[in-house]
Amino acid sequence: MSVQAVAIAATAVLGVVMLAASTWRFLNSWIITRPLEADGSGRKLPPGSFGWPFFGEMKEFLQCFKNEKPDQFVKVREDRYGKGGLYTTSMFGVPSIMATRPDVLKFVLKRDDLFGPGWPSLSKIMGPTAVVSVTGELHRTLRRYLFDAIASPEGMAKVLPRLDETVRTVLKEWADQGNVNIRECTRKLTFNVIATNFLSLKPSPELELMEKDYSGFMLGIRALPIYLPGTAHYTAVNCRRRLGARFQALINTRRVSEECYSDFLQSLMEARDPAGMPLTDEQLKDNLVALMLAGYESSAYTMMWTLILLAKHPQCLTKLREEHLHIKMRIGERQLMLEDTKDMIYTQKVIDETLRLVNVAPMLFRTVLQDVDFSGYRLPKGWRVMPWLRAPHMDAEYFPQPEKFIPERWDDKNVNFEAFRPFGGGARTCVGNKFARLQVSVFLHHVSVGYKWALLNPDAKVNHLPHPKPVDGGPMNFAVLA
Ligand code: HEM
């Protein structure tokens, strides 16, 4: 066969493959949108595309996040369809709608009567009675209990001495080590904080096993639900089962113990509804799993990124250190108290700016509970809506030079707070947000007053999924401040 004939044959094969591919994609889109066109409402879907059958646009999504361009996924759609803030797509195996503009985010997050929980396969693995899985009155009741335990002034005042103590001890250990992997270190720190405050558990081999199970559980939380040995889902289900058994043992011990506990588990065990009913063991276990999951890596990564960003912006560290040296001069050697945090004004700006730039929780998931008409579009019942929290955070319209770390931007009284939603919003706003801020504030106090640190690989690539982290774990040199 001549070279020319081979070229013609190859072109023909390529043409057929491309035609088949676009027909297949067209058919996928037709199958998804046909029921809506047939319902006669005349409502149209938001603009967008659906990609391949089943896989949808996961490949494009993963590519953007892997290539360290997580905002590209939204940008491409904004360029193609305008900044309407609603775009159809298909991800995690279901047709979905991305919500990206502040007003759209507000609508979706506020209307929990229209949009229910929608995390892919979450309730199966987390537990059906966890706060993140339930709706309506049970959701409100559980949130009230969790709020009293972890976010009320009394709850936080109870936590603070143990938190202060844990942070001081751990920072000394880091300095003794010299070179540390900051991702591992902050994960361990938050796990210890959680174990002490939630369960009154001290560091031990048993706690290390628990942390291992948590890590295995978290790796499978967004995996495809395929229960076969070797899959992330399989590991997660088994880690979850062991965690449940450990929590059950703790609950059983408490029921017969004479000891007086003052931690989150005890608050939840003592909580009563208006009819005087306590939470069942299943509810206690599901919610301990949910709380520990929600509060573990999110806080750890926020601490980690404050250290990385401050190392890269020494002028911000100097300002932060000045604020904390003032506080230190006032309080001397005594532990931090809740009222001391009122003087941490620049600190809160550093935390806000870190949360905005890093986007620990880049997007959320909801299920449309009934057909919703919004902004001229139909959001069909049963579809998934993804509030894309990071979109406004990284949009120059709301935050000029969005890719830069500028804590001072929060001095501006005209900052658009509707565009800033690191903790979500509405009925499911993060119930641990005050606790998270308290942890990071206490951490920043001790670390800025007593220590110095330097990045050993400042240009490390960032892996954005499921949470942003340097691929090498952020090696740093950590030492006592002379
Ligand atoms: C910087 C750290 C944190 C960030 C960025 C963060 C972010 C979020 C976000 C965005 C949501 C909303 C989820 C949704 O609407 O689907 C959420 C919910 C939640 N968070 Fe956090 N979180 C953090 C720390 C914590 C901590 C420390 C705890 C507990 C001690 C916690 C407990 C929860 C719980 C229980 C929910 C579920 C609330 C509900 O469904 O009603 N979070 N968090």
Short mmCIF file of C-alpha atoms and ligand atoms in Angstrom, two decimals:
data_model
loop_
_atom_site.label_atom_id
_atom_site.label_comp_id
_atom_site.label_asym_id
_atom_site.label_seq_id
_atom_site.Cartn_x
_atom_site.Cartn_y
_atom_site.Cartn_z
CA MET A 1 0.00 0.00 0.00
CA SER A 2 1.33 3.40 -0.94
CA VAL A 3 1.97 6.10 1.67
CA GLN A 4 -0.84 8.11 0.12
CA ALA A 5 -3.31 5.24 0.51
CA VAL A 6 -2.32 4.76 4.17
CA ALA A 7 -2.83 8.49 4.81
CA ILE A 8 -6.29 8.38 3.20
CA ALA A 9 -7.27 5.27 5.19
CA ALA A 10 -6.04 6.84 8.47
CA THR A 11 -7.94 10.06 7.77
CA ALA A 12 -11.09 8.07 6.98
CA VAL A 13 -10.80 6.06 10.24
CA LEU A 14 -10.20 9.25 12.20
CA GLY A 15 -13.20 10.87 10.54
CA VAL A 16 -15.45 7.92 11.40
CA VAL A 17 -14.21 7.88 15.02
CA MET A 18 -14.81 11.63 15.38
CA LEU A 19 -18.25 11.35 13.83
CA ALA A 20 -19.15 8.44 16.11
CA ALA A 21 -17.84 10.34 19.13
CA SER A 22 -19.80 13.50 18.40
CA THR A 23 -22.93 11.46 17.61
CA TRP A 24 -22.55 9.64 20.90
CA ARG A 25 -22.08 12.91 22.81
CA PHE A 26 -25.07 14.43 20.98
CA LEU A 27 -27.19 11.38 21.83
CA ASN A 28 -26.13 11.65 25.48
CA SER A 29 -27.21 15.28 25.56
CA TRP A 30 -30.48 14.44 23.77
CA ILE A 31 -31.29 11.61 26.21
CA ILE A 32 -30.71 13.91 29.19
CA THR A 33 -32.62 16.94 27.89
CA ARG A 34 -35.50 15.20 26.06
CA PRO A 35 -37.78 14.63 29.11
CA LEU A 36 -37.54 18.33 29.90
CA GLU A 37 -38.41 19.40 26.35
CA ALA A 38 -41.32 16.96 26.37
CA ASP A 39 -42.90 18.31 29.59
CA GLY A 40 -44.34 21.27 27.68
CA SER A 41 -43.30 23.88 30.29
CA GLY A 42 -41.28 25.78 27.69
CA ARG A 43 -38.57 26.21 30.33
CA LYS A 44 -35.01 25.76 29.19
CA LEU A 45 -32.00 24.37 30.95
CA PRO A 46 -29.04 26.62 31.72
CA PRO A 47 -26.43 26.59 28.94
CA GLY A 48 -23.72 23.94 29.00
CA SER A 49 -22.80 20.48 27.79
CA PHE A 50 -22.96 16.92 29.12
CA GLY A 51 -19.88 15.22 27.69
CA TRP A 52 -19.77 11.45 27.44
CA PRO A 53 -22.43 9.03 28.62
CA PHE A 54 -21.83 8.13 32.31
CA PHE A 55 -18.38 9.81 32.51
CA GLY A 56 -19.90 13.16 31.60
CA GLU A 57 -17.32 15.95 31.83
CA MET A 58 -15.28 14.38 34.65
CA LYS A 59 -12.21 14.17 32.42
CA GLU A 60 -12.24 17.92 31.67
CA PHE A 61 -12.90 18.69 35.34
CA LEU A 62 -10.06 16.48 36.59
CA GLN A 63 -7.71 17.82 33.94
CA CYS A 64 -8.26 21.44 35.04
CA PHE A 65 -7.64 20.55 38.70
CA LYS A 66 -4.63 18.35 37.89
CA ASN A 67 -3.07 21.03 35.68
CA GLU A 68 -3.19 23.48 38.61
CA LYS A 69 -5.85 25.51 36.78
CA PRO A 70 -8.94 24.72 38.86
CA ASP A 71 -10.72 27.90 37.73
CA GLN A 72 -10.38 27.01 34.08
CA PHE A 73 -13.42 24.73 34.26
CA VAL A 74 -15.70 27.69 35.06
CA LYS A 75 -13.77 30.19 32.94
CA VAL A 76 -14.27 28.13 29.75
CA ARG A 77 -18.02 28.13 30.37
CA GLU A 78 -18.14 31.84 31.20
CA ASP A 79 -16.29 32.63 27.97
CA ARG A 80 -18.58 30.37 25.95
CA TYR A 81 -21.97 31.18 27.49
CA GLY A 82 -21.53 34.44 29.42
CA LYS A 83 -21.49 35.06 33.17
CA GLY A 84 -25.05 33.90 33.91
CA GLY A 85 -23.77 31.85 36.84
CA LEU A 86 -25.63 28.61 35.94
CA TYR A 87 -24.17 25.95 33.63
CA THR A 88 -25.28 22.40 32.93
CA THR A 89 -22.71 19.63 33.02
CA SER A 90 -22.58 15.97 33.94
CA MET A 91 -20.32 14.77 36.73
CA PHE A 92 -20.08 11.87 39.16
CA GLY A 93 -22.46 9.94 36.88
CA VAL A 94 -25.44 12.35 37.00
CA PRO A 95 -26.62 15.45 35.09
CA SER A 96 -25.71 18.48 37.13
CA ILE A 97 -25.86 22.26 37.24
CA MET A 98 -22.97 24.40 38.43
CA ALA A 99 -23.90 27.54 40.36
CA THR A 100 -21.10 30.09 40.24
CA ARG A 101 -22.36 33.66 40.81
CA PRO A 102 -22.88 35.04 44.35
CA ASP A 103 -26.64 35.66 43.89
CA VAL A 104 -27.16 32.16 42.50
CA LEU A 105 -25.07 30.61 45.28
CA LYS A 106 -27.11 32.51 47.84
CA PHE A 107 -30.39 31.26 46.36
CA VAL A 108 -29.29 27.61 46.25
CA LEU A 109 -27.75 27.62 49.73
CA LYS A 110 -30.64 29.50 51.40
CA ARG A 111 -33.46 27.41 49.94
CA ASP A 112 -32.97 24.12 51.73
CA ASP A 113 -36.66 23.42 51.04
CA LEU A 114 -35.78 23.19 47.32
CA PHE A 115 -32.23 21.80 47.48
CA GLY A 116 -31.42 18.83 49.75
CA PRO A 117 -28.13 17.09 50.55
CA GLY A 118 -26.46 15.78 47.41
CA TRP A 119 -22.93 14.60 48.13
CA PRO A 120 -22.15 11.66 45.83
CA SER A 121 -22.81 8.44 47.79
CA LEU A 122 -22.28 10.33 51.05
CA SER A 123 -25.10 9.14 53.26
CA LYS A 124 -24.35 5.48 52.43
CA ILE A 125 -20.84 5.81 53.71
CA MET A 126 -21.20 8.54 56.34
CA GLY A 127 -24.30 7.11 57.97
CA PRO A 128 -27.99 7.86 57.31
CA THR A 129 -28.50 9.89 60.49
CA ALA A 130 -25.41 12.12 60.20
CA VAL A 131 -26.16 15.85 60.14
CA VAL A 132 -24.90 16.05 56.55
CA SER A 133 -27.32 13.34 55.40
CA VAL A 134 -30.62 14.31 57.08
CA THR A 135 -33.16 17.04 56.32
CA GLY A 136 -35.98 18.95 58.02
CA GLU A 137 -36.61 18.84 61.77
CA LEU A 138 -33.95 16.19 62.52
CA HIS A 139 -31.36 18.32 60.69
CA ARG A 140 -32.31 21.42 62.70
CA THR A 141 -32.22 19.46 65.98
CA LEU A 142 -28.82 17.92 65.27
CA ARG A 143 -27.39 21.28 64.25
CA ARG A 144 -28.63 22.79 67.52
CA TYR A 145 -26.89 20.05 69.52
CA LEU A 146 -23.68 20.41 67.51
CA PHE A 147 -23.80 24.17 67.82
CA ASP A 148 -24.18 23.97 71.63
CA ALA A 149 -21.31 21.48 71.81
CA ILE A 150 -18.78 23.17 69.57
CA ALA A 151 -19.78 26.70 68.59
CA SER A 152 -21.52 28.30 71.58
CA PRO A 153 -19.37 30.66 73.72
CA GLU A 154 -19.62 28.13 76.60
CA GLY A 155 -18.58 25.27 74.29
CA MET A 156 -15.60 27.23 72.97
CA ALA A 157 -14.52 28.43 76.41
CA LYS A 158 -14.45 24.78 77.50
CA VAL A 159 -12.33 23.82 74.49
CA LEU A 160 -9.79 26.61 74.69
CA PRO A 161 -7.50 25.45 77.55
CA ARG A 162 -7.02 22.00 75.98
CA LEU A 163 -6.55 23.53 72.54
CA ASP A 164 -3.95 25.99 73.86
CA GLU A 165 -2.09 23.18 75.62
CA THR A 166 -2.11 20.86 72.58
CA VAL A 167 -0.83 23.57 70.23
CA ARG A 168 2.02 24.59 72.60
CA THR A 169 3.14 20.96 73.03
CA VAL A 170 2.98 20.11 69.34
CA LEU A 171 4.88 23.21 68.20
CA LYS A 172 7.74 22.34 70.57
CA GLU A 173 7.87 18.86 69.02
CA TRP A 174 8.07 20.33 65.51
CA ALA A 175 10.94 22.58 66.54
CA ASP A 176 12.74 19.59 68.08
CA GLN A 177 12.39 17.74 64.77
CA GLY A 178 13.84 20.67 62.79
CA ASN A 179 12.72 19.61 59.32
CA VAL A 180 9.03 18.77 59.15
CA ASN A 181 6.46 17.76 56.57
CA ILE A 182 3.89 20.40 57.32
CA ARG A 183 0.94 18.56 55.82
CA GLU A 184 1.50 15.52 58.03
CA CYS A 185 2.22 17.71 61.05
CA THR A 186 -0.92 19.85 60.79
CA ARG A 187 -3.06 16.76 60.13
CA LYS A 188 -1.71 15.13 63.28
CA LEU A 189 -2.21 18.33 65.25
CA THR A 190 -5.87 18.72 64.26
CA PHE A 191 -6.51 15.02 64.82
CA ASN A 192 -5.14 15.35 68.34
CA VAL A 193 -7.21 18.48 68.95
CA ILE A 194 -10.32 16.65 67.77
CA ALA A 195 -9.58 13.48 69.74
CA THR A 196 -8.99 15.45 72.95
CA ASN A 197 -11.95 17.77 72.61
CA PHE A 198 -14.48 15.41 71.08
CA LEU A 199 -13.62 12.22 72.90
CA SER A 200 -11.13 13.02 75.71
CA LEU A 201 -8.62 10.64 74.10
CA LYS A 202 -4.90 11.20 74.61
CA PRO A 203 -2.24 10.33 71.99
CA SER A 204 -1.83 6.52 72.03
CA PRO A 205 -1.34 3.58 69.63
CA GLU A 206 -5.15 3.16 69.66
CA LEU A 207 -5.56 6.77 68.53
CA GLU A 208 -3.05 6.21 65.74
CA LEU A 209 -5.14 3.29 64.47
CA MET A 210 -8.17 5.55 64.56
CA GLU A 211 -6.35 8.21 62.55
CA LYS A 212 -5.39 5.56 59.97
CA ASP A 213 -9.03 4.57 59.64
CA TYR A 214 -10.00 8.20 59.22
CA SER A 215 -7.47 8.65 56.44
CA GLY A 216 -8.76 5.50 54.67
CA PHE A 217 -12.31 6.66 55.14
CA MET A 218 -11.60 10.09 53.70
CA LEU A 219 -9.83 8.76 50.62
CA GLY A 220 -12.99 6.89 49.65
CA ILE A 221 -15.51 9.57 50.44
CA ARG A 222 -15.82 10.82 46.85
CA ALA A 223 -14.81 7.58 45.11
CA LEU A 224 -17.12 5.68 42.78
CA PRO A 225 -19.23 3.40 45.00
CA ILE A 226 -17.74 0.11 43.79
CA TYR A 227 -17.54 -2.36 46.67
CA LEU A 228 -14.70 -4.60 45.51
CA PRO A 229 -11.45 -5.38 47.40
CA GLY A 230 -8.78 -2.88 46.38
CA THR A 231 -11.16 0.00 45.59
CA ALA A 232 -11.12 3.20 47.62
CA HIS A 233 -14.82 2.72 48.37
CA TYR A 234 -14.20 -0.77 49.77
CA THR A 235 -11.44 0.54 52.07
CA ALA A 236 -13.60 3.47 53.16
CA VAL A 237 -16.59 1.27 54.03
CA ASN A 238 -14.39 -0.98 56.16
CA CYS A 239 -12.64 1.94 57.87
CA ARG A 240 -16.07 3.42 58.60
CA ARG A 241 -17.22 0.11 60.12
CA ARG A 242 -14.18 -0.03 62.43
CA LEU A 243 -14.66 3.62 63.45
CA GLY A 244 -18.31 2.87 64.27
CA ALA A 245 -17.19 -0.05 66.46
CA ARG A 246 -14.62 2.12 68.28
CA PHE A 247 -17.21 4.83 68.93
CA GLN A 248 -19.71 2.24 70.15
CA ALA A 249 -17.13 0.96 72.65
CA LEU A 250 -16.55 4.53 73.90
CA ILE A 251 -20.30 5.12 74.28
CA ASN A 252 -20.74 1.81 76.14
CA THR A 253 -17.91 2.68 78.54
CA ARG A 254 -19.43 6.08 79.29
CA ARG A 255 -22.84 4.67 80.01
CA VAL A 256 -21.46 2.69 82.97
CA SER A 257 -18.60 4.99 83.98
CA GLU A 258 -18.65 7.12 87.13
CA GLU A 259 -16.11 9.49 85.61
CA CYS A 260 -17.16 13.03 84.73
CA TYR A 261 -16.44 13.87 81.08
CA SER A 262 -16.45 17.34 79.58
CA ASP A 263 -16.19 16.91 75.82
CA PHE A 264 -18.30 16.98 72.66
CA LEU A 265 -19.36 13.34 72.93
CA GLN A 266 -20.65 13.97 76.44
CA SER A 267 -22.58 17.08 75.28
CA LEU A 268 -24.20 15.01 72.53
CA MET A 269 -25.01 12.16 74.96
CA GLU A 270 -26.66 14.60 77.35
CA ALA A 271 -28.67 16.47 74.68
CA ARG A 272 -32.47 15.95 74.88
CA ASP A 273 -35.23 16.91 72.45
CA PRO A 274 -38.38 18.72 73.75
CA ALA A 275 -39.92 15.30 74.53
CA GLY A 276 -36.86 14.43 76.65
CA MET A 277 -35.49 11.88 74.17
CA PRO A 278 -31.70 11.46 73.80
CA LEU A 279 -29.89 10.65 70.55
CA THR A 280 -29.74 6.95 69.71
CA ASP A 281 -26.37 5.18 69.55
CA GLU A 282 -26.60 5.14 65.73
CA GLN A 283 -27.19 8.91 65.67
CA LEU A 284 -24.31 9.49 68.08
CA LYS A 285 -21.92 7.39 66.00
CA ASP A 286 -22.98 8.83 62.63
CA ASN A 287 -22.54 12.35 63.94
CA LEU A 288 -19.19 11.72 65.56
CA VAL A 289 -17.97 10.36 62.23
CA ALA A 290 -19.42 13.38 60.40
CA LEU A 291 -18.01 15.93 62.84
CA MET A 292 -14.55 14.43 62.86
CA LEU A 293 -14.55 14.17 59.10
CA ALA A 294 -15.73 17.74 58.56
CA GLY A 295 -13.33 19.21 61.07
CA TYR A 296 -10.16 17.25 60.42
CA GLU A 297 -8.46 18.01 57.10
CA SER A 298 -10.31 21.30 56.54
CA SER A 299 -8.73 22.85 59.64
CA ALA A 300 -5.39 21.10 59.11
CA TYR A 301 -5.06 22.43 55.58
CA THR A 302 -6.07 25.93 56.61
CA MET A 303 -3.28 25.94 59.21
CA MET A 304 -0.83 24.49 56.73
CA TRP A 305 -1.61 27.14 54.12
CA THR A 306 -1.36 30.01 56.59
CA LEU A 307 2.22 28.88 57.32
CA ILE A 308 3.07 28.47 53.63
CA LEU A 309 1.55 31.82 52.62
CA LEU A 310 3.11 33.68 55.52
CA ALA A 311 6.52 32.20 54.66
CA LYS A 312 6.05 33.55 51.13
CA HIS A 313 4.89 36.97 52.38
CA PRO A 314 7.28 37.98 55.17
CA GLN A 315 5.79 41.50 55.42
CA CYS A 316 2.43 39.91 56.38
CA LEU A 317 4.17 37.68 58.93
CA THR A 318 5.82 40.75 60.49
CA LYS A 319 2.41 42.42 60.91
CA LEU A 320 0.88 39.29 62.33
CA ARG A 321 3.77 38.79 64.74
CA GLU A 322 3.45 42.38 66.00
CA GLU A 323 -0.23 41.82 66.77
CA HIS A 324 0.52 38.66 68.73
CA LEU A 325 3.52 40.10 70.57
CA HIS A 326 1.20 42.81 71.88
CA ILE A 327 -1.22 40.18 73.11
CA LYS A 328 1.64 38.14 74.59
CA MET A 329 2.97 41.19 76.48
CA ARG A 330 -0.47 41.68 77.98
CA ILE A 331 -1.20 38.07 78.99
CA GLY A 332 2.30 36.86 79.91
CA GLU A 333 2.50 33.11 80.49
CA ARG A 334 -1.19 32.51 81.10
CA GLN A 335 -3.22 30.54 78.57
CA LEU A 336 -5.23 32.32 75.89
CA MET A 337 -8.81 33.14 76.79
CA LEU A 338 -11.74 33.73 74.48
CA GLU A 339 -11.65 37.51 74.97
CA ASP A 340 -7.99 37.62 73.80
CA THR A 341 -9.13 36.60 70.33
CA LYS A 342 -10.96 39.94 70.02
CA ASP A 343 -7.55 41.60 69.68
CA MET A 344 -6.58 39.29 66.79
CA ILE A 345 -7.80 41.64 64.09
CA TYR A 346 -5.09 41.25 61.47
CA THR A 347 -5.11 37.51 62.26
CA GLN A 348 -8.71 37.23 61.09
CA LYS A 349 -7.74 38.95 57.83
CA VAL A 350 -4.91 36.45 57.33
CA ILE A 351 -7.37 33.60 57.96
CA ASP A 352 -10.03 35.06 55.63
CA GLU A 353 -7.50 35.65 52.88
CA THR A 354 -6.13 32.11 53.25
CA LEU A 355 -9.64 30.65 53.08
CA ARG A 356 -10.46 32.76 50.02
CA LEU A 357 -7.30 31.98 48.10
CA VAL A 358 -6.86 28.35 49.04
CA ASN A 359 -10.49 27.22 48.78
CA VAL A 360 -10.36 24.30 51.16
CA ALA A 361 -13.98 23.48 50.19
CA PRO A 362 -14.07 24.37 46.47
CA MET A 363 -17.61 23.18 45.74
CA LEU A 364 -20.65 21.66 47.40
CA PHE A 365 -23.35 19.26 46.25
CA ARG A 366 -27.14 19.51 46.45
CA THR A 367 -30.05 17.55 44.99
CA VAL A 368 -32.99 19.44 43.45
CA LEU A 369 -36.03 18.30 45.46
CA GLN A 370 -38.69 19.63 43.06
CA ASP A 371 -38.60 21.42 39.70
CA VAL A 372 -37.21 24.90 40.35
CA ASP A 373 -37.49 27.88 38.00
CA PHE A 374 -34.80 30.47 38.57
CA SER A 375 -33.42 33.29 36.47
CA GLY A 376 -35.41 32.08 33.43
CA TYR A 377 -34.05 28.54 33.67
CA ARG A 378 -35.45 25.22 34.83
CA LEU A 379 -33.49 23.23 37.42
CA PRO A 380 -35.13 19.81 37.08
CA LYS A 381 -36.13 17.66 40.06
CA GLY A 382 -33.55 14.96 40.86
CA TRP A 383 -30.64 16.75 39.23
CA ARG A 384 -27.57 17.67 41.20
CA VAL A 385 -26.63 21.31 41.78
CA MET A 386 -23.03 22.16 42.61
CA PRO A 387 -22.57 25.49 44.42
CA TRP A 388 -19.08 26.36 43.13
CA LEU A 389 -17.83 28.31 46.15
CA ARG A 390 -14.41 29.04 44.71
CA ALA A 391 -15.78 30.79 41.59
CA PRO A 392 -16.48 34.23 43.15
CA HIS A 393 -13.42 33.90 45.43
CA MET A 394 -11.23 33.79 42.33
CA ASP A 395 -13.13 36.37 40.26
CA ALA A 396 -11.48 39.79 39.83
CA GLU A 397 -14.94 41.39 39.74
CA TYR A 398 -15.24 40.68 43.50
CA PHE A 399 -11.63 40.34 44.59
CA PRO A 400 -9.13 42.35 42.49
CA GLN A 401 -5.94 40.40 41.73
CA PRO A 402 -7.64 37.28 43.03
CA GLU A 403 -4.58 35.03 42.69
CA LYS A 404 -2.56 37.24 45.11
CA PHE A 405 -2.40 36.84 48.90
CA ILE A 406 -3.40 40.27 50.24
CA PRO A 407 -4.83 40.16 53.80
CA GLU A 408 -5.14 43.96 53.63
CA ARG A 409 -7.95 43.63 51.08
CA TRP A 410 -10.18 42.86 54.07
CA ASP A 411 -9.58 46.43 55.40
CA ASP A 412 -11.91 47.64 52.67
CA LYS A 413 -15.38 48.27 54.11
CA ASN A 414 -16.89 47.61 50.65
CA VAL A 415 -15.73 44.01 50.37
CA ASN A 416 -18.58 41.96 48.91
CA PHE A 417 -19.20 39.43 51.67
CA GLU A 418 -21.89 37.72 49.57
CA ALA A 419 -19.05 36.62 47.31
CA PHE A 420 -17.10 35.10 50.22
CA ARG A 421 -18.43 31.72 51.30
CA PRO A 422 -15.62 29.48 52.55
CA PHE A 423 -18.07 27.93 55.03
CA GLY A 424 -21.03 27.60 52.64
CA GLY A 425 -24.26 29.32 53.63
CA GLY A 426 -27.91 28.96 54.59
CA ALA A 427 -29.25 26.10 56.67
CA ARG A 428 -26.12 24.01 56.17
CA THR A 429 -23.49 26.65 56.87
CA CYS A 430 -20.49 25.03 58.52
CA VAL A 431 -21.45 24.45 62.12
CA GLY A 432 -17.77 24.28 63.08
CA ASN A 433 -16.70 27.58 61.52
CA LYS A 434 -16.13 29.38 64.82
CA PHE A 435 -14.27 26.41 66.20
CA ALA A 436 -12.12 26.29 63.04
CA ARG A 437 -11.33 30.00 63.32
CA LEU A 438 -10.50 29.57 67.00
CA GLN A 439 -8.11 26.70 66.27
CA VAL A 440 -6.29 28.62 63.56
CA SER A 441 -6.14 31.79 65.69
CA VAL A 442 -4.61 29.95 68.66
CA PHE A 443 -2.20 28.23 66.30
CA LEU A 444 -1.15 31.52 64.69
CA HIS A 445 -0.65 33.11 68.10
CA HIS A 446 1.82 30.51 69.35
CA VAL A 447 3.56 29.93 66.06
CA SER A 448 4.14 33.62 65.30
CA VAL A 449 5.29 34.55 68.80
CA GLY A 450 7.59 31.59 69.39
CA TYR A 451 8.80 30.15 66.09
CA LYS A 452 10.27 30.79 62.65
CA TRP A 453 9.92 28.58 59.59
CA ALA A 454 11.24 28.39 56.02
CA LEU A 455 9.92 26.47 53.03
CA LEU A 456 12.37 23.92 51.65
CA ASN A 457 10.57 23.68 48.30
CA PRO A 458 8.64 26.94 47.83
CA ASP A 459 7.70 26.15 44.22
CA ALA A 460 6.14 22.75 44.92
CA LYS A 461 3.22 21.86 42.65
CA VAL A 462 -0.21 21.88 44.22
CA ASN A 463 -2.59 18.94 44.09
CA HIS A 464 -6.09 20.46 44.25
CA LEU A 465 -8.21 17.38 44.87
CA PRO A 466 -9.97 16.67 47.10
CA HIS A 467 -8.38 19.55 49.05
CA PRO A 468 -5.48 21.74 47.87
CA LYS A 469 -2.08 20.65 49.17
CA PRO A 470 1.55 20.79 48.01
CA VAL A 471 2.37 17.47 46.33
CA ASP A 472 5.47 17.00 48.48
CA GLY A 473 3.58 17.74 51.71
CA GLY A 474 5.32 21.10 52.21
CA PRO A 475 8.72 20.30 53.72
CA MET A 476 9.90 23.12 55.99
CA ASN A 477 12.56 23.98 58.45
CA PHE A 478 10.95 24.81 61.77
CA ALA A 479 12.78 26.35 64.73
CA VAL A 480 12.38 28.34 67.93
CA LEU A 481 12.48 32.10 67.32
CA ALA A 482 15.67 33.40 68.88
C1 HEM B 1 -11.40 25.89 57.86
C2 HEM B 1 -12.07 24.83 58.17
C3 HEM B 1 -13.43 24.48 57.63
C4 HEM B 1 -13.99 24.76 56.41
C5 HEM B 1 -13.38 25.54 55.26
C6 HEM B 1 -15.32 24.18 56.42
C7 HEM B 1 -16.22 24.28 55.38
C8 HEM B 1 -17.51 23.78 55.43
C9 HEM B 1 -18.47 23.97 54.39
C10 HEM B 1 -18.25 24.73 53.10
C11 HEM B 1 -19.62 23.36 54.79
C12 HEM B 1 -20.96 23.35 54.06
C13 HEM B 1 -21.25 22.00 53.48
C14 HEM B 1 -22.53 21.99 52.68
O1 HEM B 1 -23.23 23.00 52.64
O2 HEM B 1 -22.79 20.97 52.06
C15 HEM B 1 -19.37 22.75 56.07
C16 HEM B 1 -20.30 22.02 56.78
C17 HEM B 1 -20.03 21.44 58.00
N1 HEM B 1 -18.90 21.61 58.77
FE1 HEM B 1 -17.25 22.64 58.23
N2 HEM B 1 -15.52 23.55 57.62
C18 HEM B 1 -14.41 23.72 58.39
C19 HEM B 1 -14.21 23.27 59.68
C20 HEM B 1 -15.12 22.54 60.42
C21 HEM B 1 -14.91 22.07 61.76
C22 HEM B 1 -13.66 22.33 62.60
C23 HEM B 1 -16.03 21.34 62.11
C24 HEM B 1 -16.36 20.62 63.37
C25 HEM B 1 -15.73 20.69 64.46
C26 HEM B 1 -16.93 21.39 60.98
C27 HEM B 1 -18.16 20.79 60.96
C28 HEM B 1 -19.06 20.88 59.92
C29 HEM B 1 -20.35 20.19 59.91
C30 HEM B 1 -20.89 19.27 60.98
C31 HEM B 1 -20.97 20.56 58.70
C32 HEM B 1 -22.32 20.07 58.18
C33 HEM B 1 -23.39 21.09 58.52
C34 HEM B 1 -24.76 20.68 57.99
O3 HEM B 1 -24.88 19.83 57.10
O4 HEM B 1 -25.73 21.25 58.51
N3 HEM B 1 -16.35 22.12 59.98
N4 HEM B 1 -18.07 23.03 56.45
#
